[in-house]
Coordinates of C-alpha atoms in Angstrom, one line a residue:
X897 CA 17.6 -15.2 -32.3
X898 CA 19.8 -18.3 -30.7
X899 CA 19.7 -21.5 -32.5
X900 CA 16.6 -23.6 -31.2
X901 CA 15.6 -26.8 -32.5
X902 CA 12.3 -27.6 -34.2
X903 CA 11.5 -30.3 -31.6
X904 CA 11.5 -27.8 -28.8
X905 CA 9.4 -25.2 -30.5
X906 CA 6.7 -28.1 -31.1
X907 CA 7.0 -29.1 -27.3
X908 CA 6.7 -25.5 -26.0
X909 CA 3.6 -25.3 -28.3
X910 CA 1.8 -28.4 -26.7
X911 CA 2.8 -27.2 -23.5
X912 CA 1.0 -24.0 -24.1
X913 CA -2.1 -26.2 -25.1
X914 CA -1.9 -28.2 -22.0
X915 CA -1.6 -24.8 -19.9
X916 CA -4.8 -23.7 -21.7
X917 CA -6.8 -26.7 -21.0
X918 CA -6.2 -26.4 -17.2
X919 CA -6.8 -22.5 -17.3
X920 CA -9.4 -21.8 -19.8
X921 CA -10.1 -18.0 -20.5
X922 CA -13.7 -18.7 -19.9
X923 CA -13.1 -19.6 -16.2
X924 CA -11.6 -16.2 -15.3
X925 CA -14.9 -14.4 -15.5
X926 CA -14.2 -11.6 -12.9
X927 CA -17.9 -10.9 -12.2
X928 CA -18.9 -14.8 -11.6
X929 CA -15.5 -15.2 -9.4
X930 CA -16.6 -11.9 -7.2
X931 CA -20.0 -13.4 -6.7
X932 CA -18.6 -16.7 -5.5
X933 CA -16.3 -14.7 -3.1
X934 CA -19.0 -12.7 -1.8
X935 CA -20.4 -16.0 -0.3
X936 CA -17.9 -17.3 1.8
X937 CA -15.7 -13.8 2.8
X938 CA -15.5 -9.9 2.7
X939 CA -14.1 -7.2 0.7
X940 CA -13.0 -4.2 2.1
X941 CA -12.2 -0.9 0.0
X942 CA -9.4 0.7 1.7
X943 CA -8.1 4.6 1.2
X944 CA -4.5 5.7 1.6
X945 CA -3.7 7.8 5.0
X946 CA -3.2 11.6 4.8
X947 CA 0.1 12.5 6.2
X948 CA -1.4 14.2 9.4
X949 CA -3.7 11.0 9.8
X950 CA -0.9 8.6 9.3
X951 CA 1.5 10.5 12.1
X952 CA -1.5 10.4 14.2
X953 CA -2.0 6.4 14.0
X954 CA 1.9 5.8 14.3
X955 CA 1.3 7.8 17.8
X956 CA 4.9 9.2 17.8
X957 CA 6.3 5.5 17.7
X958 CA 8.7 4.1 15.0
X959 CA 8.1 2.1 11.9
X960 CA 10.3 -1.0 11.6
X961 CA 10.9 -3.3 8.5
X962 CA 12.3 -6.6 8.9
X963 CA 13.7 -8.9 6.3
X964 CA 16.5 -11.7 5.6
X965 CA 18.3 -13.2 2.9
X966 CA 20.1 -16.2 2.2
X967 CA 22.5 -17.1 -0.5
X968 CA 24.9 -20.0 -1.2
X969 CA 27.9 -20.5 -3.2
X970 CA 27.3 -22.7 -6.7
X971 CA 28.0 -26.1 -5.8
X972 CA 26.9 -29.7 -5.8
X973 CA 24.1 -30.8 -3.3
X974 CA 26.4 -31.5 -0.2
X975 CA 29.2 -29.0 -1.1
X976 CA 27.7 -25.9 -0.7
X977 CA 28.0 -23.0 2.0
X978 CA 25.3 -20.6 2.6
X979 CA 25.3 -17.4 4.0
X980 CA 22.5 -15.7 5.8
X981 CA 21.5 -12.0 7.2
X982 CA 18.6 -10.6 8.8
X983 CA 18.1 -6.7 9.4
X984 CA 15.5 -5.0 11.3
X985 CA 15.5 -1.4 10.3
X986 CA 13.5 1.8 11.5
X987 CA 12.6 4.7 10.1
X988 CA 14.7 6.8 12.5
X989 CA 17.7 4.8 11.5
X990 CA 17.8 2.2 14.0
X991 CA 19.5 -1.0 13.0
X992 CA 19.4 -4.9 14.3
X993 CA 21.7 -7.3 12.4
X994 CA 21.7 -10.9 12.7
X995 CA 23.9 -13.4 10.6
X996 CA 24.9 -17.0 10.3
X997 CA 26.7 -19.6 8.3
X998 CA 25.6 -23.2 7.3
X999 CA 27.5 -26.1 5.3
X1000 CA 26.2 -29.7 5.2
X1001 CA 29.9 -30.7 5.0
X1002 CA 29.5 -30.5 8.7
X1003 CA 26.5 -32.9 8.7
X1004 CA 26.7 -36.3 8.9
X1005 CA 26.6 -38.6 5.7
X1006 CA 23.8 -37.8 3.7
X1007 CA 20.8 -39.8 3.2
X1008 CA 17.5 -40.0 1.2
X1009 CA 15.5 -36.7 0.9
X1010 CA 19.0 -35.0 2.1
X1011 CA 18.1 -31.9 -0.6
X1012 CA 14.7 -31.3 1.0
X1013 CA 15.9 -31.2 4.6
X1014 CA 18.7 -29.2 3.7
X1015 CA 16.1 -26.6 2.0
X1016 CA 13.9 -26.8 5.2
X1017 CA 16.8 -26.2 7.4
X1018 CA 18.0 -23.1 5.3
X1019 CA 14.3 -21.8 5.7
X1020 CA 14.5 -22.5 9.2
X1021 CA 17.7 -20.7 10.2
X1022 CA 16.8 -17.4 8.0
X1023 CA 13.5 -17.2 9.9
X1024 CA 14.8 -17.6 13.3
X1025 CA 17.3 -14.9 12.5
X1026 CA 14.4 -12.5 11.2
X1027 CA 12.4 -13.4 14.4
X1028 CA 15.7 -12.5 16.6
X1029 CA 16.0 -9.2 15.1
X1030 CA 12.4 -8.4 15.2
X1031 CA 12.2 -9.3 19.0
X1032 CA 15.3 -7.2 19.8
X1033 CA 13.7 -4.1 17.8
X1034 CA 10.7 -4.6 19.7
X1035 CA 12.2 -5.1 23.1
X1036 CA 14.4 -2.2 22.8
X1037 CA 12.6 0.6 20.5
X1038 CA 9.1 -0.5 21.2
X1039 CA 7.9 0.9 18.0
X1040 CA 4.3 1.3 16.8
X1041 CA 4.4 -1.1 13.9
X1042 CA 6.6 -4.0 12.7
X1043 CA 6.3 -5.2 9.0
X1044 CA 7.7 -8.4 8.2
X1045 CA 8.6 -9.8 5.1
X1046 CA 6.9 -12.8 4.6
X1047 CA 3.6 -14.2 6.0
X1048 CA 3.5 -14.4 9.8
X1049 CA 2.2 -18.0 9.4
X1050 CA 5.5 -19.0 7.8
X1051 CA 7.2 -17.8 11.0
X1052 CA 4.7 -19.7 13.2
X1053 CA 5.2 -22.8 11.0
X1054 CA 9.2 -22.6 11.1
X1055 CA 9.7 -21.9 14.8
X1056 CA 6.4 -21.5 16.4
X1057 CA 8.4 -21.1 19.8
X1058 CA 10.2 -18.2 19.0
X1059 CA 7.5 -16.8 17.0
X1060 CA 4.8 -17.0 20.2
X1061 CA 7.9 -15.3 22.3
X1062 CA 7.6 -12.3 19.9
X1063 CA 3.8 -12.2 19.4
X1064 CA 3.6 -12.0 23.2
X1065 CA 6.1 -9.6 23.4
X1066 CA 4.3 -7.2 20.8
X1067 CA 1.1 -7.6 22.4
X1068 CA 2.7 -6.4 25.8
X1069 CA 4.6 -3.6 24.4
X1070 CA 1.5 -2.5 22.0
X1071 CA 3.4 -2.9 19.0
X1072 CA 1.6 -4.0 15.9
X1073 CA 2.7 -6.9 13.6
X1074 CA 1.7 -7.2 10.4
X1075 CA 3.4 -9.8 7.6
X1076 CA 3.4 -9.2 4.0
X1077 CA 3.8 -11.7 1.3
X1078 CA 4.8 -11.0 -2.2
X1079 CA 3.1 -14.2 -3.3
X1080 CA -0.1 -16.2 -2.2
X1081 CA 0.7 -19.8 -2.2
X1082 CA -2.6 -21.0 -0.8
X1083 CA -5.4 -23.4 -2.6
X1084 CA -7.8 -23.3 0.2
X1085 CA -10.1 -20.9 -1.5
X1086 CA -10.0 -22.6 -4.8
X1087 CA -10.8 -25.8 -3.2
X1088 CA -13.8 -24.1 -1.5
X1089 CA -15.1 -22.4 -4.7
X1090 CA -14.0 -24.0 -7.6
X1091 CA -13.0 -27.9 -6.8
X1092 CA -13.2 -28.4 -10.7
X1093 CA -10.0 -26.3 -11.4
X1094 CA -7.8 -28.5 -9.0
X1095 CA -4.6 -27.2 -10.4
X1096 CA -5.2 -23.4 -9.6
X1097 CA -3.7 -21.5 -6.8
X1098 CA -5.8 -19.0 -4.8
X1099 CA -3.1 -16.6 -6.5
X1100 CA -4.5 -17.6 -10.0
X1101 CA -8.2 -17.1 -8.6
X1102 CA -7.6 -13.7 -7.3
X1103 CA -5.3 -12.4 -10.2
X1104 CA -6.9 -9.1 -11.6
X1105 CA -10.1 -9.7 -9.5
X1106 CA -9.5 -7.2 -7.0
X1107 CA -9.7 -3.5 -7.8
X1108 CA -6.8 -1.2 -6.6
X1109 CA -7.2 -0.5 -2.7
X1110 CA -9.7 -3.6 -2.4
X1111 CA -8.9 -6.2 0.3
X1112 CA -10.5 -9.9 0.3
X1113 CA -11.0 -11.3 3.8
X1114 CA -11.5 -15.3 4.4
X1115 CA -11.3 -17.1 7.7
X1116 CA -10.5 -20.3 5.8
X1117 CA -7.1 -18.8 5.3
X1118 CA -6.2 -19.0 8.9
X1119 CA -5.4 -22.3 10.4
X1120 CA -6.8 -23.4 13.7
X1121 CA -4.2 -22.8 16.4
X1122 CA -2.4 -19.8 14.6
X1123 CA -4.4 -17.1 16.1
X1124 CA -4.0 -14.7 13.0
X1125 CA -6.1 -12.9 10.6
X1126 CA -5.4 -13.0 7.0
X1127 CA -6.2 -11.0 3.7
X1128 CA -5.5 -10.7 0.2
X1129 CA -4.8 -7.0 -0.8
X1130 CA -4.4 -5.5 -4.3
X1131 CA -2.0 -2.5 -3.0
X1132 CA -0.8 -1.2 -6.4
X1133 CA -1.8 -1.3 -10.0
X1134 CA -0.3 -4.9 -10.3
X1135 CA -3.2 -7.0 -10.8
X1136 CA -1.4 -9.5 -8.8
X1137 CA -2.4 -9.2 -4.8
X1138 CA 0.0 -9.7 -2.1
X1139 CA -1.1 -11.5 1.3
X1140 CA -1.3 -9.6 4.5
X1141 CA -1.7 -11.3 8.2
X1142 CA -1.7 -10.3 11.7
X1143 CA -2.4 -11.1 15.3
X1144 CA -5.7 -11.9 16.0
X1145 CA -5.4 -10.4 19.4
X1146 CA -4.9 -7.0 17.5
X1147 CA -7.4 -7.7 14.8
X1148 CA -9.5 -4.6 15.7
X1149 CA -6.5 -2.6 13.9
X1150 CA -6.2 -4.8 11.0
X1151 CA -8.0 -2.4 8.5
X1152 CA -5.7 0.4 9.7
X1153 CA -2.8 -1.9 9.1
X1154 CA -3.9 -2.7 5.6
X1155 CA -4.3 1.1 5.0
X1156 CA -0.8 1.9 6.5
X1157 CA 0.4 -0.9 3.8
X1158 CA -1.5 0.9 1.1
X1159 CA -0.2 4.4 2.1
X1160 CA 3.6 2.7 2.1
X1161 CA 3.2 1.2 -1.5
X1162 CA 4.1 2.8 -4.5
X1163 CA 1.2 2.9 -7.3
X1164 CA 3.6 2.0 -9.8
X1165 CA 5.4 -0.5 -7.9
X1166 CA 5.0 -4.7 -7.3
X1167 CA 2.9 -4.0 -4.4
X1168 CA 5.2 -4.3 -1.5
X1169 CA 5.8 -1.2 0.9
X1170 CA 8.8 1.0 -0.1
X1171 CA 10.4 0.5 3.4
X1172 CA 10.4 -3.0 3.0
X1173 CA 12.4 -2.8 -0.3
X1174 CA 14.6 -0.4 1.4
X1175 CA 15.3 -3.0 4.0
X1176 CA 15.7 -6.0 1.2
X1177 CA 18.3 -3.8 -0.9
X1178 CA 20.2 -3.5 2.4
X1179 CA 20.2 -6.7 3.7
X1180 CA 20.5 -8.8 0.4
X1181 CA 23.2 -11.3 0.1
X1182 CA 24.3 -11.2 -3.5
X1183 CA 26.7 -13.7 -5.4
X1184 CA 29.5 -11.3 -5.2
X1185 CA 29.1 -10.7 -1.5
X1186 CA 29.2 -14.6 -0.8
X1187 CA 32.0 -15.2 -3.3
X1188 CA 34.0 -12.4 -1.8
X1189 CA 33.6 -13.5 2.0
X1190 CA 34.2 -17.2 1.1
X1191 CA 37.6 -16.2 -0.6
X1192 CA 38.3 -13.9 2.6
X1193 CA 37.6 -16.2 5.3
X1194 CA 37.8 -19.9 4.0
X1195 CA 41.6 -21.1 3.2
X1196 CA 42.2 -21.5 -0.4
X1197 CA 43.1 -25.3 -0.3
X1198 CA 39.5 -25.8 1.4
X1199 CA 37.8 -23.9 -1.0
X1200 CA 39.2 -25.8 -3.8
X1201 CA 39.0 -29.1 -2.4
X1202 CA 35.2 -29.2 -0.6
X1203 CA 33.6 -26.2 -2.6
X1204 CA 34.8 -25.9 -6.2
X1205 CA 33.0 -27.5 -9.1
X1206 CA 34.6 -28.6 -12.3
X1207 CA 32.3 -26.6 -14.2
X1208 CA 33.6 -23.3 -13.0
X1209 CA 36.6 -24.2 -15.2
X1210 CA 34.9 -24.2 -18.6
X1211 CA 36.7 -22.6 -21.4
X1212 CA 33.4 -21.5 -23.2

């Protein structure tokens, strides 16, 4: 075992005690939690599509997965370079790519809150690329379903204008949209049902409560003006549910879409449809890819002057 100070061990023990005080075992009584959930929302038990019915649901149209990735070279706050990629990939081999690069070195002098602004800008740039390839895919291929990696609400927040254009196009073409979130980061349900546990998130509340194939729908998750439905869904054996959302105008198809997600998700997996995992693997911007691209296209003197850090020269 690596050498560890006794002080660190003691502090970790105290941290565990503090966490247990915030998340007491007796609070996670699944029966009591379900009773409270039933008062504000609706449970849905979902079955997987048989192959024939799944083909009927797709109506001969393609299934498209959309994902994006961003990675940055290791550097100090202002001396970074970020590489972005987005991919819309269809089950018939269709592909639409988009890419971009960004560095704060080209921005004006940094001020207070610069790190937060840079992080927000990177998130917005990635969302815009994903919306771009999704729109191109819907316009050219008119697929039956588009699976977006991440919540549709997240795209609405990042770039409402681009999102609205995509949503209206999908409605016009008869393409069903659904967003799939690996994490549920909201707290509204906890505030509604368990205000005494202010540190909890909705993920903490729902962990292990839903049965495999069970969805929970609550209107409070959909902000006014978003025009979206939203559910938590346990799509695999993993006790952690995923988040699903879609267009309110396509709400009649929402349970069919949840059923599609369940049918495409490995039982032993992390709860994400396998097709999105394929897209993620193909579009992912890895550390070696970033380093290789920077070495190939950025002049050596600029790399060393602007982007290299002293820590990279450590001897051990």
